[in-house]
Backbone as numpy.savetxt, mean C-alpha at the origin, in Angstrom:
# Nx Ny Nz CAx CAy CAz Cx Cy Cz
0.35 -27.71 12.40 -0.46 -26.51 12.40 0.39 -25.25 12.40
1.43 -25.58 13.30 2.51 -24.22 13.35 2.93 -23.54 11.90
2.85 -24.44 10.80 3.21 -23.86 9.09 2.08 -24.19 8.11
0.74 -24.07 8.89 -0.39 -23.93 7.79 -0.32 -22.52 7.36
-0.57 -22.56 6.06 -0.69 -20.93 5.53 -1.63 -19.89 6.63
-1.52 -18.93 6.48 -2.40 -17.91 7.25 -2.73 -16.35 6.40
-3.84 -16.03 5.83 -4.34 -14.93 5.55 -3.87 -13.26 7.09
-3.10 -12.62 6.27 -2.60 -11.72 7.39 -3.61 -11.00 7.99
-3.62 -10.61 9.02 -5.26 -9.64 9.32 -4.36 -8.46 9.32
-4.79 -7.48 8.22 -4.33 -6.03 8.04 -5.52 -5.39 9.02
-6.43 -5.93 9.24 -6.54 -4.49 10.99 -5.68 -4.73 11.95
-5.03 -5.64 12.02 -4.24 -6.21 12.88 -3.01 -5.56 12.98
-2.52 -5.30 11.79 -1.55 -4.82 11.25 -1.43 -3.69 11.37
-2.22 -2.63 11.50 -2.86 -1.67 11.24 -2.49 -1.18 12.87
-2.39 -1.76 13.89 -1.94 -1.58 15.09 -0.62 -1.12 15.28
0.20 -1.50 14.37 1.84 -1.32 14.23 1.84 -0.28 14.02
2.99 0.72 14.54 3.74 0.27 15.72 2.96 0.60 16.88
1.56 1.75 16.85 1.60 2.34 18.01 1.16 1.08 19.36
0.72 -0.10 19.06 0.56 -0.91 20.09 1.52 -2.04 20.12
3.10 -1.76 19.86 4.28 -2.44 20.44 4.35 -2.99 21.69
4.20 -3.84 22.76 4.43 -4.14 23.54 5.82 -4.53 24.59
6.36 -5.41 23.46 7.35 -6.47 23.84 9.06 -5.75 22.34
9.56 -6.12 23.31 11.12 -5.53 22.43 11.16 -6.57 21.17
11.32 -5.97 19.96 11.90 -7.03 18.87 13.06 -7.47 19.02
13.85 -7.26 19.88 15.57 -7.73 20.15 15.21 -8.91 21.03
15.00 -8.78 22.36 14.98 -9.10 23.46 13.97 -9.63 23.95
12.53 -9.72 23.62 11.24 -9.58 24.46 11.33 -9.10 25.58
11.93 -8.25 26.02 11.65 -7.23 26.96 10.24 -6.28 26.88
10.24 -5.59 27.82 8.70 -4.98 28.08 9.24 -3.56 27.39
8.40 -2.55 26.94 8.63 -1.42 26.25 7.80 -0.97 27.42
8.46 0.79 27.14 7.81 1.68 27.63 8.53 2.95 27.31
7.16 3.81 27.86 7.86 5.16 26.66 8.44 6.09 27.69
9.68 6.20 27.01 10.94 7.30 27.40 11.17 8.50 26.83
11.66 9.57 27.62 11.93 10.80 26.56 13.45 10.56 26.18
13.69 10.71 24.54 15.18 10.45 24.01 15.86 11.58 23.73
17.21 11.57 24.29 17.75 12.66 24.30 18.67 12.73 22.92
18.64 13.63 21.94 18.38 15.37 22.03 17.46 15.75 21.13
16.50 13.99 20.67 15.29 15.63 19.80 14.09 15.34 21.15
14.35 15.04 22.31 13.23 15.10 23.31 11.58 14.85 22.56
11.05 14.02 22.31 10.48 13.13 21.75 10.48 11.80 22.77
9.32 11.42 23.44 8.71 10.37 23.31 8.95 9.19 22.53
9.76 8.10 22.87 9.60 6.53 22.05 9.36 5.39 23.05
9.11 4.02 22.37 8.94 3.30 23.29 10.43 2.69 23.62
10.82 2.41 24.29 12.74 1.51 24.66 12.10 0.46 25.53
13.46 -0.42 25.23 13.04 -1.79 25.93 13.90 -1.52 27.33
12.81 -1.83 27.98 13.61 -1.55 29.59 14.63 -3.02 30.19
14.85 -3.65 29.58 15.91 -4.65 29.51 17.51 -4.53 28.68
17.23 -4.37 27.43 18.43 -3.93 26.33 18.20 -2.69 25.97
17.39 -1.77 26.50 17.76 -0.17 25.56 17.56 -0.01 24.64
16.71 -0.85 23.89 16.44 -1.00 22.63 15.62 0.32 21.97
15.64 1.26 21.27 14.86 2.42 20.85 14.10 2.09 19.69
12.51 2.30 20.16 11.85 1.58 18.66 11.39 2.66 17.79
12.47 3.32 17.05 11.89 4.26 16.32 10.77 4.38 14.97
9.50 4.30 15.08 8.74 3.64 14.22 8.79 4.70 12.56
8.72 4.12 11.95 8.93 5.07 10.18 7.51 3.86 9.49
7.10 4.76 8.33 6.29 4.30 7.68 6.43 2.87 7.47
5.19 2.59 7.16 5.14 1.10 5.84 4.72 1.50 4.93
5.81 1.01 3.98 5.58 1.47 2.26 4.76 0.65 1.72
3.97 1.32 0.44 2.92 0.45 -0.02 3.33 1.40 -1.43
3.07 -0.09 -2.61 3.77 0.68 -3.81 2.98 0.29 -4.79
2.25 0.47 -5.25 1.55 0.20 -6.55 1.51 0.86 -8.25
0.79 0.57 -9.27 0.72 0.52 -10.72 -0.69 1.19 -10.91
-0.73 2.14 -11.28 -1.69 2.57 -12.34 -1.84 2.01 -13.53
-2.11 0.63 -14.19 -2.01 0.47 -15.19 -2.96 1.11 -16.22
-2.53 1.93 -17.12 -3.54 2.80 -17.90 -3.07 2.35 -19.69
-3.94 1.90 -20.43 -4.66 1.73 -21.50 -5.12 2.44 -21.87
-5.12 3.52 -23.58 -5.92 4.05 -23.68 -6.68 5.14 -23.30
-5.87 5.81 -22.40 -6.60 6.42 -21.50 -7.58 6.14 -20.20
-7.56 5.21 -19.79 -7.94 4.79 -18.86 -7.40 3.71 -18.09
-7.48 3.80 -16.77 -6.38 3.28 -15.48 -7.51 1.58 -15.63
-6.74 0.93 -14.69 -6.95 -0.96 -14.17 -7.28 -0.42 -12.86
-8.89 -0.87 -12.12 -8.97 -0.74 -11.19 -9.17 -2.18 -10.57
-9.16 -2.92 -9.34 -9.03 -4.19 -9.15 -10.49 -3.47 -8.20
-11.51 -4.74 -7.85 -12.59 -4.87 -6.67 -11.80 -5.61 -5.77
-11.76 -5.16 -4.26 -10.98 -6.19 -3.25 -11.47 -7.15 -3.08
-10.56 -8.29 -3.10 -11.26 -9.20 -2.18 -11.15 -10.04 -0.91
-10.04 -9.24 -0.04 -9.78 -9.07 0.77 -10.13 -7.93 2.02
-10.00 -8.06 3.24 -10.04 -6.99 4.00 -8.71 -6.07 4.36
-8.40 -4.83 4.36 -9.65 -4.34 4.68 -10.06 -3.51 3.50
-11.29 -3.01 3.30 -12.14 -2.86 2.63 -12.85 -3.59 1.41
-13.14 -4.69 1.60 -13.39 -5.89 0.83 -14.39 -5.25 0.00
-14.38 -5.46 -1.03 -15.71 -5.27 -2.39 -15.25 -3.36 -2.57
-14.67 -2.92 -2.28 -14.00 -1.31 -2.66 -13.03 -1.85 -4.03
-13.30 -0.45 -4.64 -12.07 -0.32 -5.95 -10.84 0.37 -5.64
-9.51 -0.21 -5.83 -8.73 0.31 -5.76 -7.51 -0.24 -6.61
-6.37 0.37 -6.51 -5.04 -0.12 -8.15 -4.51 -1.84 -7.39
-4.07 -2.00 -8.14 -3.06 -2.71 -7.97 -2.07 -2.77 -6.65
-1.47 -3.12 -5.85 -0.36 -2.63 -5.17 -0.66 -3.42 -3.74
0.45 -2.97 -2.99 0.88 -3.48 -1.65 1.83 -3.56 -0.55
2.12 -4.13 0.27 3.17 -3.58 0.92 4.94 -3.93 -0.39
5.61 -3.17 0.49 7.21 -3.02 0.24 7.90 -4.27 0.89
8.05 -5.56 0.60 9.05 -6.22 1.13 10.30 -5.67 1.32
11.14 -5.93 2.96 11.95 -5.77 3.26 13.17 -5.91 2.09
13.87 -4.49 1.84 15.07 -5.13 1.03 14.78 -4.79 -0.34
13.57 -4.54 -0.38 12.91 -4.60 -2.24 12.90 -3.19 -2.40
12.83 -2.66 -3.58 12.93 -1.04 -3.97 11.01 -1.22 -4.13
10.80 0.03 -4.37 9.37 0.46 -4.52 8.77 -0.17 -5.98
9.52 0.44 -6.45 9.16 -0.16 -8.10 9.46 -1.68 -8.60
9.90 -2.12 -7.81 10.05 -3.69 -8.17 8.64 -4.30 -7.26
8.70 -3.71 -6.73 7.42 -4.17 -5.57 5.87 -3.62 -6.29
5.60 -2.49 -6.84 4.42 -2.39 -7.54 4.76 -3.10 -9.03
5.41 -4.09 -9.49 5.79 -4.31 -10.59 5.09 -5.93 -9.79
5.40 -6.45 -8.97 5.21 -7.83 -8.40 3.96 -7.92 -7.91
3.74 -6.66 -6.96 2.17 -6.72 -6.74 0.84 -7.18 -8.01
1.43 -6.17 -8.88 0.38 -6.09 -9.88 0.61 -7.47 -10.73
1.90 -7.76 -10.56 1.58 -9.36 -11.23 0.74 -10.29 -10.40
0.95 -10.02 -8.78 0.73 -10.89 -7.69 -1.26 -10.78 -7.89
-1.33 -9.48 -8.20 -3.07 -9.41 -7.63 -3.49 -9.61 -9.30
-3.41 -9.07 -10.05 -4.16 -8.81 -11.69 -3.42 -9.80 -12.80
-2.46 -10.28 -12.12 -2.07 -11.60 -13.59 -1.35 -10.89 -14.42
-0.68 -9.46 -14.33 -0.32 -8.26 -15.02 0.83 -8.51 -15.54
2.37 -8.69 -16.38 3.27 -8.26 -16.17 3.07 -6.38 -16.75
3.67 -5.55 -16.27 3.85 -3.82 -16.92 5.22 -3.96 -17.19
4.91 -2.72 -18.12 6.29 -2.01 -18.08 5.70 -0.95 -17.40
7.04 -0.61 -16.30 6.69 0.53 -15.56 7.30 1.86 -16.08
6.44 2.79 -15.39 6.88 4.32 -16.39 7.22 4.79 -15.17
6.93 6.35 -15.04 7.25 7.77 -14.20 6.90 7.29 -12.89
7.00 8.44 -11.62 6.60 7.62 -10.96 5.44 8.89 -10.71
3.85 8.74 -10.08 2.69 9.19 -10.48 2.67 10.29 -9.42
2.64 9.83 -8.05 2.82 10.75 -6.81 3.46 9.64 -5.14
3.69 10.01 -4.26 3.21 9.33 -2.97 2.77 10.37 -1.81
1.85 9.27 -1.57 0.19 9.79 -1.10 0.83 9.02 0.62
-0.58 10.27 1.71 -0.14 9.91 3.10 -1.99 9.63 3.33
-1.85 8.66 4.19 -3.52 8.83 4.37 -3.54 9.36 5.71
-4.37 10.60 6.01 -4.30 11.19 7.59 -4.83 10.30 8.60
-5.50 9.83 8.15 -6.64 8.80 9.23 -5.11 7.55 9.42
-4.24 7.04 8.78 -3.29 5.61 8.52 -1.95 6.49 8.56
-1.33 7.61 9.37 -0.27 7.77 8.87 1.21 6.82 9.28
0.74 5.40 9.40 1.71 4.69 9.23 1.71 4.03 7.84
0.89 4.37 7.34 1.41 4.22 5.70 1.51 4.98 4.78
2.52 4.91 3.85 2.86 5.94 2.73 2.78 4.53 1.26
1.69 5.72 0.69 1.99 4.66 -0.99 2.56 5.67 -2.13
3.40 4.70 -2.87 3.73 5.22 -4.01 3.36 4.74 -5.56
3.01 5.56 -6.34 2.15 5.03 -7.04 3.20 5.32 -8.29
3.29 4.79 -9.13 4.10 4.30 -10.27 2.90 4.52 -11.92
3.36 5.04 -12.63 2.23 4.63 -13.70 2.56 3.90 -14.89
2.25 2.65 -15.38 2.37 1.65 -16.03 1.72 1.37 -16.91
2.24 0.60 -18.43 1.53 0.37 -19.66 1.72 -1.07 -19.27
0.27 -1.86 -20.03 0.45 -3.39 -19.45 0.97 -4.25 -20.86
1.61 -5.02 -20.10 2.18 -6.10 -21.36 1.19 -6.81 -22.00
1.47 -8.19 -22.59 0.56 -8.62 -23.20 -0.36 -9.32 -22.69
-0.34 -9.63 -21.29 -0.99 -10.37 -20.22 -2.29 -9.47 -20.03
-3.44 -10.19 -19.88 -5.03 -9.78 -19.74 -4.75 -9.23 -18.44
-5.84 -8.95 -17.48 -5.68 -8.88 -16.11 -7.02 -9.62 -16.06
-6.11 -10.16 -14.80 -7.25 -11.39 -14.18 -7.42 -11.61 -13.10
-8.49 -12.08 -12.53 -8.66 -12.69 -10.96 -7.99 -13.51 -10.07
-8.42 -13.10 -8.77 -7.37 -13.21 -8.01 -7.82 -13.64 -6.45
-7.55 -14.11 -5.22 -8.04 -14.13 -4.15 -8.19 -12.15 -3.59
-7.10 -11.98 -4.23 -7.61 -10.47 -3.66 -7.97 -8.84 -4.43
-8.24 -9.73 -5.92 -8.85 -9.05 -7.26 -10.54 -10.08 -7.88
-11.55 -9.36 -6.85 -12.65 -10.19 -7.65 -13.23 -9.78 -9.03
-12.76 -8.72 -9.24 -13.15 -7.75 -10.51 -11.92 -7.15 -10.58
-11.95 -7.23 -12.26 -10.53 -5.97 -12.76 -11.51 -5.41 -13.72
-11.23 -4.22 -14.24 -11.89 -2.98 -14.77 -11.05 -2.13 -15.57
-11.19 -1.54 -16.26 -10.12 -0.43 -16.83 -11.77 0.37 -16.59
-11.19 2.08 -16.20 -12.16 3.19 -15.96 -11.74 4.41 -16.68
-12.48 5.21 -17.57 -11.97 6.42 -18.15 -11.72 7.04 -16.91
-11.77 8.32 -17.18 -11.57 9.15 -15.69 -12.92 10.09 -15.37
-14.00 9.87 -16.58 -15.65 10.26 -15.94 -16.28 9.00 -15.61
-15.53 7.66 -15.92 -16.38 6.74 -14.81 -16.09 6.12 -13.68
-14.72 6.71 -13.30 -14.22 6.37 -11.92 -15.74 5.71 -10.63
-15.49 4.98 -9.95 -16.80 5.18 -9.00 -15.71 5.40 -7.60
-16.20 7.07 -7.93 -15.65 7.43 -6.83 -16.22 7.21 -5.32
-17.66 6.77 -5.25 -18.04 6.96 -4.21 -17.62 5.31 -3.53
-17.34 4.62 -4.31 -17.04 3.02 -4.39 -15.40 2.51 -4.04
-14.67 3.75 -3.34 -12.70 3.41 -3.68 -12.68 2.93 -2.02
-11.79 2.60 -2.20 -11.11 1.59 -0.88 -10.60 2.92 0.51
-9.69 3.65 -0.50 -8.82 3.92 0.76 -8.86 5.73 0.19
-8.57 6.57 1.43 -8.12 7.88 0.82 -7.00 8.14 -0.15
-6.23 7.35 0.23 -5.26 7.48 -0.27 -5.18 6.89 -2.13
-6.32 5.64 -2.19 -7.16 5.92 -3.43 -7.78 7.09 -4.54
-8.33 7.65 -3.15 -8.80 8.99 -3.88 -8.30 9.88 -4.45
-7.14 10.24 -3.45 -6.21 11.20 -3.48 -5.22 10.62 -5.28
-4.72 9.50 -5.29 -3.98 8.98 -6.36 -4.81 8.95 -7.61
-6.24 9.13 -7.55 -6.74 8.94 -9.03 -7.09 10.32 -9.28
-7.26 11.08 -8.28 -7.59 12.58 -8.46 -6.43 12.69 -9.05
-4.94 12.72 -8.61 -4.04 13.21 -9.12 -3.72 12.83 -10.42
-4.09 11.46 -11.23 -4.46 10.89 -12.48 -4.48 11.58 -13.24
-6.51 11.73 -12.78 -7.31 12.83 -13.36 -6.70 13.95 -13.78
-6.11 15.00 -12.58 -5.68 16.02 -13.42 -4.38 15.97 -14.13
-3.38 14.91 -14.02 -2.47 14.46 -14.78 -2.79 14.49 -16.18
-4.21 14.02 -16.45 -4.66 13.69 -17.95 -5.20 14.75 -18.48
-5.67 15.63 -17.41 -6.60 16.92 -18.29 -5.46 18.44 -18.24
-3.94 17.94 -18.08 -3.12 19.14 -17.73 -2.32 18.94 -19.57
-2.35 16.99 -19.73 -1.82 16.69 -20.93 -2.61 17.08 -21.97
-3.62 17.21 -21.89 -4.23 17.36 -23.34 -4.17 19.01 -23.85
């Protein structure tokens, strides 16, 4: 049972770092100290001294756009299951951004891209432990297809976005910036 697969719970996740408990070095107990000299609040392990200075989780995804119009995936995962949103996902340790929305989008849509510019990176205020970067991509010869966590793929002009239908702000924020990407080109 200890190496049956396991579906990650991203609310779960979603706790990191601010509900750290236990030291990643040591399992020691954390608790929060003021650090001297930007005097700031962190948690340290009161066993090894350990300082847990927390920095984003990167999340990197593909605009794949056709034609004028972007690949939106339906989730099918949590969190926000049955919402539209791109391609993309976390940053494996070690991996650059763009190799990582290049894998995602193979991982969720069956995609290989060639990847282009990179589009913007977006902060969501409500999540600011995550930062995404969004990449914009022409798709190879591969369809896009379904997935455990793509129940629908879509290509959307940019008047049929369903905006009221997107996953995350940080969704919003990245197709708005699209949008006027496309109406600054013409």
């Amino acid at each position: 049972m200890k190496d049956d697969p396991v579906h990650a719970n991203h609310h779960v996740q979603r706790d990191y770092p601010g509900k750290v408990k236990f030291c990643p070095l040591c399992g020691g107990a954390i608790a929060a100290r003021l650090i001297i000299p930007e005097n700031a609040r962190r948690n340290v392990c009161t066993r090894c001294g350990f300082v847990h200075f927390p920095g984003p989780k990167l999340v990197a995804g593909c605009f794949v756009v056709d034609g004028g119009r972007v690949l939106l995936l339906r989730r099918g995962i949590e969190p926000a299951v049955g919402k539209w949103t791109f391609p993309g996902g976390y940053v494996d340790f070690g991996e650059n951004s763009a190799d990582a929305a290049v894998r995602e989008t193979r991982e969720e849509v069956g995609m290989r891209v060639a990847l282009g510019p990179l589009l913007g990176v977006f902060t969501d205020s409500m999540s600011p432990a995550l930062t995404v970067v969004i990449y914009l991509a022409a798709p190879g010869i591969d369809a896009p297809s379904l997935s455990d966590e793509a129940t629908e793929v879509r290509y959307f002009a940019p008047d049929e976005i369903p905006w009221h239908d997107l996953a995350f702000p940080t969704t919003t924020d990245a197709l708005t910036a699209w949008v006027a990407s496309t109406r600054s080109s013409r």
